[in-house]
Tab-separated table of C-alpha atoms in Angstrom:
chain	number	residue	atom	x	y	z
A	8	MET	CA	-17.692	89.232	43.515
A	9	PRO	CA	-14.813	86.966	44.163
A	10	GLU	CA	-12.692	86.483	41.229
A	11	ASP	CA	-12.291	83.301	40.078
A	12	GLU	CA	-11.149	83.024	36.028
A	13	LYS	CA	-14.758	80.606	34.977
A	14	TRP	CA	-16.605	83.560	36.487
A	15	ALA	CA	-14.667	86.408	34.822
A	16	THR	CA	-14.928	83.929	31.785
A	17	HIS	CA	-18.715	84.026	32.090
A	18	GLN	CA	-18.418	87.980	33.212
A	19	ALA	CA	-16.712	88.573	29.757
A	20	LEU	CA	-20.109	86.835	28.131
A	21	VAL	CA	-22.531	88.812	29.988
A	22	ASN	CA	-20.776	92.075	29.185
A	23	ARG	CA	-20.981	91.014	25.339
A	24	VAL	CA	-24.518	90.853	25.229
A	25	LEU	CA	-25.468	93.825	26.875
A	26	ASP	CA	-22.838	96.016	26.162
A	27	GLY	CA	-21.465	94.433	22.641
A	28	GLU	CA	-22.755	95.446	19.237
A	29	GLY	CA	-26.228	94.311	18.768
A	30	ARG	CA	-29.596	94.890	16.677
A	31	ALA	CA	-32.131	95.288	19.361
A	32	SER	CA	-30.968	98.660	21.636
A	33	ALA	CA	-28.151	98.307	24.514
A	34	ARG	CA	-31.657	99.333	26.673
A	35	GLN	CA	-33.577	96.137	25.309
A	36	ARG	CA	-30.789	93.291	26.067
A	37	ALA	CA	-30.825	94.903	29.818
A	38	ARG	CA	-34.703	94.681	30.002
A	39	ALA	CA	-34.463	90.851	28.921
A	40	PHE	CA	-31.380	90.495	30.801
A	41	SER	CA	-33.034	91.522	34.183
A	42	ASN	CA	-36.575	89.909	33.080
A	43	ASP	CA	-38.519	93.400	33.996
A	44	GLY	CA	-39.465	96.639	31.949
A	45	LEU	CA	-40.431	94.360	28.968
A	46	SER	CA	-43.477	96.055	26.758
A	47	PRO	CA	-46.120	92.941	25.712
A	48	PRO	CA	-45.939	90.575	24.113
A	49	LEU	CA	-42.061	90.458	24.836
A	50	ASP	CA	-42.315	90.156	28.504
A	51	ALA	CA	-44.909	87.167	28.254
A	52	LEU	CA	-41.671	85.598	26.224
A	53	ILE	CA	-38.940	86.801	28.074
A	54	GLY	CA	-40.729	86.387	31.212
A	55	LYS	CA	-40.923	82.627	30.302
A	56	VAL	CA	-37.368	81.876	28.551
A	57	VAL	CA	-36.677	82.104	32.545
A	58	ASP	CA	-39.925	80.273	34.441
A	59	ARG	CA	-40.615	77.694	31.931
A	60	PRO	CA	-38.734	77.580	29.221
A	61	ALA	CA	-40.244	74.155	28.078
A	62	GLU	CA	-43.492	75.875	27.903
A	63	VAL	CA	-42.285	78.746	25.097
A	64	THR	CA	-43.707	77.965	21.583
A	65	GLU	CA	-44.391	78.890	18.140
A	66	ALA	CA	-46.835	81.278	19.577
A	67	ASP	CA	-44.800	82.925	21.500
A	68	LEU	CA	-42.112	83.570	19.101
A	69	ALA	CA	-44.467	84.399	16.400
A	70	ALA	CA	-46.245	87.602	18.902
A	71	ALA	CA	-42.759	88.988	19.296
A	72	LYS	CA	-42.177	89.423	15.992
A	73	ALA	CA	-45.448	91.020	14.499
A	74	SER	CA	-45.087	92.844	16.855
A	75	GLY	CA	-41.898	94.020	15.090
A	76	CYS	CA	-38.655	92.705	16.377
A	77	THR	CA	-36.528	90.887	13.870
A	78	GLU	CA	-35.979	87.156	14.154
A	79	ASP	CA	-32.077	88.347	15.250
A	80	GLN	CA	-33.506	90.677	17.807
A	81	ILE	CA	-35.489	87.833	19.270
A	82	PHE	CA	-32.395	85.769	19.137
A	83	GLU	CA	-30.717	88.585	21.163
A	84	LEU	CA	-32.912	88.896	23.523
A	85	VAL	CA	-33.965	85.403	24.037
A	86	VAL	CA	-30.071	85.073	24.839
A	87	CYS	CA	-29.119	87.770	27.237
A	88	ALA	CA	-32.841	86.366	29.236
A	89	ALA	CA	-30.980	83.412	29.291
A	90	VAL	CA	-27.733	84.493	30.410
A	91	GLY	CA	-28.808	87.003	33.051
A	92	HIS	CA	-30.531	83.826	35.148
A	93	SER	CA	-27.849	81.701	34.806
A	94	ALA	CA	-25.992	84.966	36.234
A	95	ARG	CA	-28.135	85.376	38.625
A	96	LEU	CA	-28.124	81.719	40.021
A	97	TYR	CA	-24.098	82.043	39.160
A	98	ASP	CA	-24.154	85.119	42.068
A	99	ALA	CA	-26.504	84.107	44.478
A	100	GLY	CA	-24.559	80.558	44.541
A	101	LEU	CA	-21.335	82.478	44.922
A	102	VAL	CA	-22.526	84.654	47.718
A	103	ALA	CA	-24.313	81.801	49.639
A	104	LEU	CA	-20.525	79.912	49.752
A	105	ALA	CA	-18.577	83.031	50.968
A	106	GLU	CA	-21.470	83.699	53.697
A	107	ALA	CA	-20.583	79.644	54.666
A	108	THR	CA	-17.245	80.256	54.700
A	109	ALA	CA	-16.892	83.590	56.297
A	110	ALA	CA	-19.454	81.760	58.805
A	111	GLU	CA	-17.244	78.779	59.189
A	112	ARG	CA	-14.111	79.567	59.315
A	113	PRO	CA	-14.254	80.617	63.601
A	114	GLY	CA	-15.435	77.470	64.353
A	115	HIS	CA	-13.959	74.518	62.330
A	116	ALA	CA	-10.271	74.759	61.071
A	117	THR	CA	-11.345	72.345	58.252
B	12	MET	CA	-34.856	75.368	15.199
B	13	ARG	CA	-37.637	77.419	15.464
B	14	LEU	CA	-36.198	80.934	14.003
B	15	ASP	CA	-35.487	81.160	10.139
B	16	ILE	CA	-31.962	82.935	11.006
B	17	LEU	CA	-30.768	79.346	12.780
B	18	ASN	CA	-31.431	77.210	10.369
B	19	HIS	CA	-30.353	78.976	7.270
B	20	GLY	CA	-29.075	82.312	8.275
B	21	TYR	CA	-25.354	81.059	8.629
B	22	ARG	CA	-22.701	82.051	6.588
B	23	PRO	CA	-21.404	80.228	3.100
B	24	GLY	CA	-17.934	78.243	4.993
B	25	THR	CA	-20.471	77.366	8.080
B	26	LYS	CA	-22.860	76.102	5.686
B	27	VAL	CA	-19.877	73.617	4.198
B	28	LEU	CA	-18.412	72.918	8.100
B	29	PHE	CA	-22.232	71.609	8.739
B	30	ALA	CA	-22.982	69.733	5.287
B	31	ALA	CA	-18.935	68.067	6.172
B	32	VAL	CA	-19.985	66.800	9.260
B	33	ARG	CA	-23.026	64.911	8.139
B	34	LEU	CA	-21.281	63.211	5.714
B	35	PHE	CA	-18.335	61.623	7.776
B	36	SER	CA	-20.363	61.295	10.777
B	37	GLY	CA	-23.364	59.817	8.948
B	38	GLN	CA	-25.180	62.385	11.612
B	39	PRO	CA	-26.417	65.771	11.508
B	40	MET	CA	-24.086	68.226	13.201
B	41	PRO	CA	-26.717	68.711	16.582
B	42	ASP	CA	-28.576	72.267	16.677
B	43	ALA	CA	-26.404	72.693	19.877
B	44	ALA	CA	-23.569	72.942	18.135
B	45	LYS	CA	-24.776	74.852	15.016
B	46	LEU	CA	-26.716	77.467	17.033
B	47	VAL	CA	-22.713	78.599	18.927
B	48	PHE	CA	-22.391	79.467	14.977
B	49	TYR	CA	-24.846	81.350	14.477
B	50	ARG	CA	-23.278	85.457	14.577
B	51	PRO	CA	-20.989	83.993	16.754
B	52	ASP	CA	-19.425	87.598	18.106
B	53	PHE	CA	-22.526	87.897	19.771
B	54	TYR	CA	-22.718	84.550	21.947
B	55	GLY	CA	-21.517	81.334	20.476
B	56	ALA	CA	-17.547	82.188	20.745
B	57	ARG	CA	-17.493	83.512	24.593
B	58	ALA	CA	-20.024	81.154	25.075
B	59	LYS	CA	-18.350	78.307	23.828
B	60	GLU	CA	-15.288	78.829	25.838
B	61	PHE	CA	-17.316	79.227	29.204
B	62	THR	CA	-18.809	75.953	28.545
B	63	HIS	CA	-15.085	74.434	28.105
B	64	ARG	CA	-14.280	75.873	31.012
B	65	ALA	CA	-16.600	74.505	33.462
B	66	ILE	CA	-16.349	72.074	32.369
B	67	ARG	CA	-12.853	70.671	30.866
B	68	GLY	CA	-10.977	73.404	32.730
B	69	PRO	CA	-9.295	72.429	35.708
B	70	SER	CA	-11.554	71.198	39.036
B	71	GLU	CA	-11.167	68.356	40.833
B	72	TRP	CA	-14.368	66.972	39.373
B	73	SER	CA	-13.957	64.614	37.192
B	74	VAL	CA	-14.934	65.491	33.257
B	75	GLY	CA	-17.533	62.688	34.223
B	76	ASP	CA	-18.723	64.285	37.071
B	77	ARG	CA	-19.540	67.399	35.581
B	78	GLU	CA	-21.247	65.929	32.222
B	79	LEU	CA	-23.282	64.377	35.138
B	80	MET	CA	-24.343	68.507	36.688
B	81	ALA	CA	-24.597	69.020	33.021
B	82	ALA	CA	-27.208	66.288	32.918
B	83	TYR	CA	-28.622	66.545	36.319
B	84	VAL	CA	-29.235	70.671	36.270
B	85	SER	CA	-31.026	69.435	32.528
B	86	LYS	CA	-33.445	67.686	33.821
B	87	VAL	CA	-34.117	69.805	37.059
B	88	ASN	CA	-34.996	72.436	34.257
B	89	GLU	CA	-36.967	69.634	32.036
B	90	SER	CA	-34.695	69.916	29.191
B	91	ALA	CA	-34.959	66.992	26.870
B	92	PHE	CA	-31.983	67.891	24.715
B	93	CYS	CA	-29.541	68.457	26.950
B	94	VAL	CA	-30.824	65.489	29.165
B	95	GLY	CA	-30.251	63.065	25.978
B	96	ALA	CA	-26.937	64.890	25.053
B	97	HIS	CA	-25.331	65.100	28.711
B	98	THR	CA	-27.045	61.548	29.921
B	99	ALA	CA	-24.799	60.106	27.042
B	100	THR	CA	-21.296	61.854	27.577
B	101	ALA	CA	-21.963	61.184	31.251
B	102	THR	CA	-22.479	57.585	30.160
B	103	ARG	CA	-19.575	57.532	27.894
B	104	ALA	CA	-17.286	59.157	30.753
B	105	TYR	CA	-17.963	57.377	33.618
B	106	GLN	CA	-18.209	53.845	31.009
B	107	ASP	CA	-21.206	53.299	33.288
B	108	GLU	CA	-24.946	53.837	32.144
B	109	SER	CA	-26.778	52.418	35.422
B	110	LEU	CA	-25.151	55.150	37.357
B	111	VAL	CA	-26.024	58.100	35.637
B	112	THR	CA	-29.228	56.796	35.053
B	113	ALA	CA	-29.741	55.732	38.985
B	114	VAL	CA	-28.915	59.685	39.834
B	115	LEU	CA	-31.305	60.970	37.027
B	116	ALA	CA	-33.715	58.809	38.214
B	117	ASP	CA	-33.161	59.329	42.377
B	118	LEU	CA	-30.259	61.307	43.419
B	119	GLU	CA	-31.094	60.198	46.783
B	120	THR	CA	-30.286	56.606	46.548
B	121	ALA	CA	-28.278	56.905	43.820
B	122	PRO	CA	-24.860	55.079	44.100
B	123	VAL	CA	-22.456	58.565	44.114
B	124	SER	CA	-20.650	59.687	46.591
B	125	GLU	CA	-21.331	61.988	49.460
B	126	PRO	CA	-19.963	64.673	48.124
B	127	LEU	CA	-21.365	64.709	44.769
B	128	ARG	CA	-24.384	63.902	46.031
B	129	ALA	CA	-24.431	66.871	48.230
B	130	THR	CA	-23.432	68.897	45.319
B	131	LEU	CA	-25.856	67.786	42.757
B	132	ARG	CA	-28.627	68.555	45.464
B	133	MET	CA	-26.900	72.183	45.832
B	134	LEU	CA	-27.717	72.616	41.832
B	135	GLY	CA	-31.053	71.216	42.083
B	136	GLU	CA	-32.136	73.641	44.414
B	137	LEU	CA	-30.759	76.452	42.964
B	138	THR	CA	-31.635	75.999	39.901
B	139	ARG	CA	-35.699	74.597	40.656
B	140	GLU	CA	-35.786	77.796	43.268
B	141	GLY	CA	-33.522	80.716	41.772
B	142	ASP	CA	-31.652	80.816	45.097
B	143	ILE	CA	-29.546	79.270	47.550
B	144	GLY	CA	-29.051	79.805	51.921
B	145	ALA	CA	-25.372	79.777	53.143
B	146	GLU	CA	-27.200	76.954	55.352
B	147	ASP	CA	-27.549	75.024	52.144
B	148	MET	CA	-24.127	75.727	51.457
B	149	ARG	CA	-23.146	74.508	54.654
B	150	ARG	CA	-24.047	71.356	54.471
B	151	VAL	CA	-22.625	70.809	50.852
B	152	LEU	CA	-19.111	71.579	52.795
B	153	ALA	CA	-19.463	69.859	55.779
B	154	ALA	CA	-20.390	66.966	53.070
B	155	GLY	CA	-16.695	67.244	52.430
B	156	VAL	CA	-17.098	69.511	49.180
B	157	THR	CA	-14.325	72.208	49.100
B	158	PRO	CA	-15.366	75.595	48.430
B	159	GLN	CA	-13.201	75.711	45.254
B	160	GLN	CA	-15.700	72.486	44.082
B	161	VAL	CA	-18.751	74.559	44.911
B	162	LYS	CA	-17.563	77.352	42.758
B	163	ASP	CA	-16.557	74.693	39.867
B	164	ALA	CA	-20.065	73.195	40.370
B	165	LEU	CA	-21.793	76.533	40.289
B	166	ALA	CA	-19.899	77.340	36.595
B	167	VAL	CA	-21.210	74.044	35.563
B	168	CYS	CA	-24.612	74.735	36.426
B	169	ALA	CA	-24.696	78.338	35.267
B	170	ALA	CA	-23.682	77.406	31.477
B	171	PHE	CA	-26.720	74.599	31.089
B	172	ASN	CA	-28.797	76.831	32.865
B	173	THR	CA	-28.636	78.989	29.965
B	174	THR	CA	-28.257	76.023	27.277
B	175	ASP	CA	-31.011	74.431	28.162
B	176	ARG	CA	-32.888	77.803	28.360
B	177	LEU	CA	-31.409	78.038	24.492
B	178	ALA	CA	-32.108	74.450	23.603
B	179	ASP	CA	-36.046	74.548	24.782
B	180	VAL	CA	-37.177	77.999	23.608
B	181	PHE	CA	-34.821	77.657	19.692
B	182	GLY	CA	-36.507	73.918	20.018
B	183	PHE	CA	-33.603	71.892	19.401
B	184	GLU	CA	-34.553	68.983	17.058
B	185	LEU	CA	-33.567	65.803	19.398
B	186	LEU	CA	-31.859	63.128	17.991
B	187	SER	CA	-31.793	59.215	17.682
B	188	PRO	CA	-29.916	57.042	20.849
B	189	GLU	CA	-26.993	57.588	17.791
B	190	GLY	CA	-27.054	60.612	17.279
B	191	PHE	CA	-27.008	61.768	21.107
B	192	ALA	CA	-23.713	58.857	20.806
B	193	ALA	CA	-22.078	60.066	18.515
B	194	GLY	CA	-22.103	64.123	20.112
B	195	ALA	CA	-20.868	62.867	23.151
B	196	LYS	CA	-17.802	61.330	21.912
B	197	TYR	CA	-17.029	64.187	19.783
B	198	LEU	CA	-17.543	66.060	22.545
B	199	LEU	CA	-15.751	63.355	24.976
B	200	LYS	CA	-12.898	63.847	22.846
B	201	ARG	CA	-12.621	67.790	21.277
B	202	GLY	CA	-14.619	69.696	24.223
B	203	TYR	CA	-16.658	72.418	23.715
B	204	ARG	CA	-14.578	75.107	22.218
């Protein structure tokens, strides 16, 4: 990844939510971050956080609590899912930019 | 908000701050501002720093342009709280309500510069589809956007794809027009830190 000050500041957030101290295990946080590998009902909640956040309901959060998650754990897993999705978008954009500028150089001086 | 800890789980000093804001501004502390005070070492401290750098840090884009990107990304995500907050902030930064309204209604016909239009189009595509190709990015560069401007726009996009999701999932309460206007004034004066 290109070294960019803003990207590095975002990476500090990514590293903190994944690797720092938390009430949810680092393994669960990593699964929420990547939206992959969580068990029901957390998989449904986290999937909606990533793909259809406006459709998350009280019932989705209640189901997560009923499965044994504390509110602090839910807070962390939701944050991880949101930050994880944004990190993927950010990186996809930077990769596309790198490809576009690499291909542009030979033909276009500007 | 939907989690009790986000309504009541703050430290005593933070609760005093919230009360003071309500007293002096006449408006409740917006949920977006409250959230970053909840266990700030986990999320808020670094999130504030990143958002501030993305929207207020050095850039060839103006603050108004970047607030408009925040509003536009939030519109694509259908995040009502963030659309309200950043429509108000972009409007105040540009001192032009009709411009912001026009971009959110129809980007293709709105009276914005081609580089900004191409950039907003790219951020919309990335946010909607979850990916973007080199060909899309070449079109942005061909419109006169510099690679650094693309990077700066991607940072705004990342910040608001996170905030939009947290706003919707945790259920940020919508503010009145006066509440959003007061928030916009604060954000332009003090930033996100």
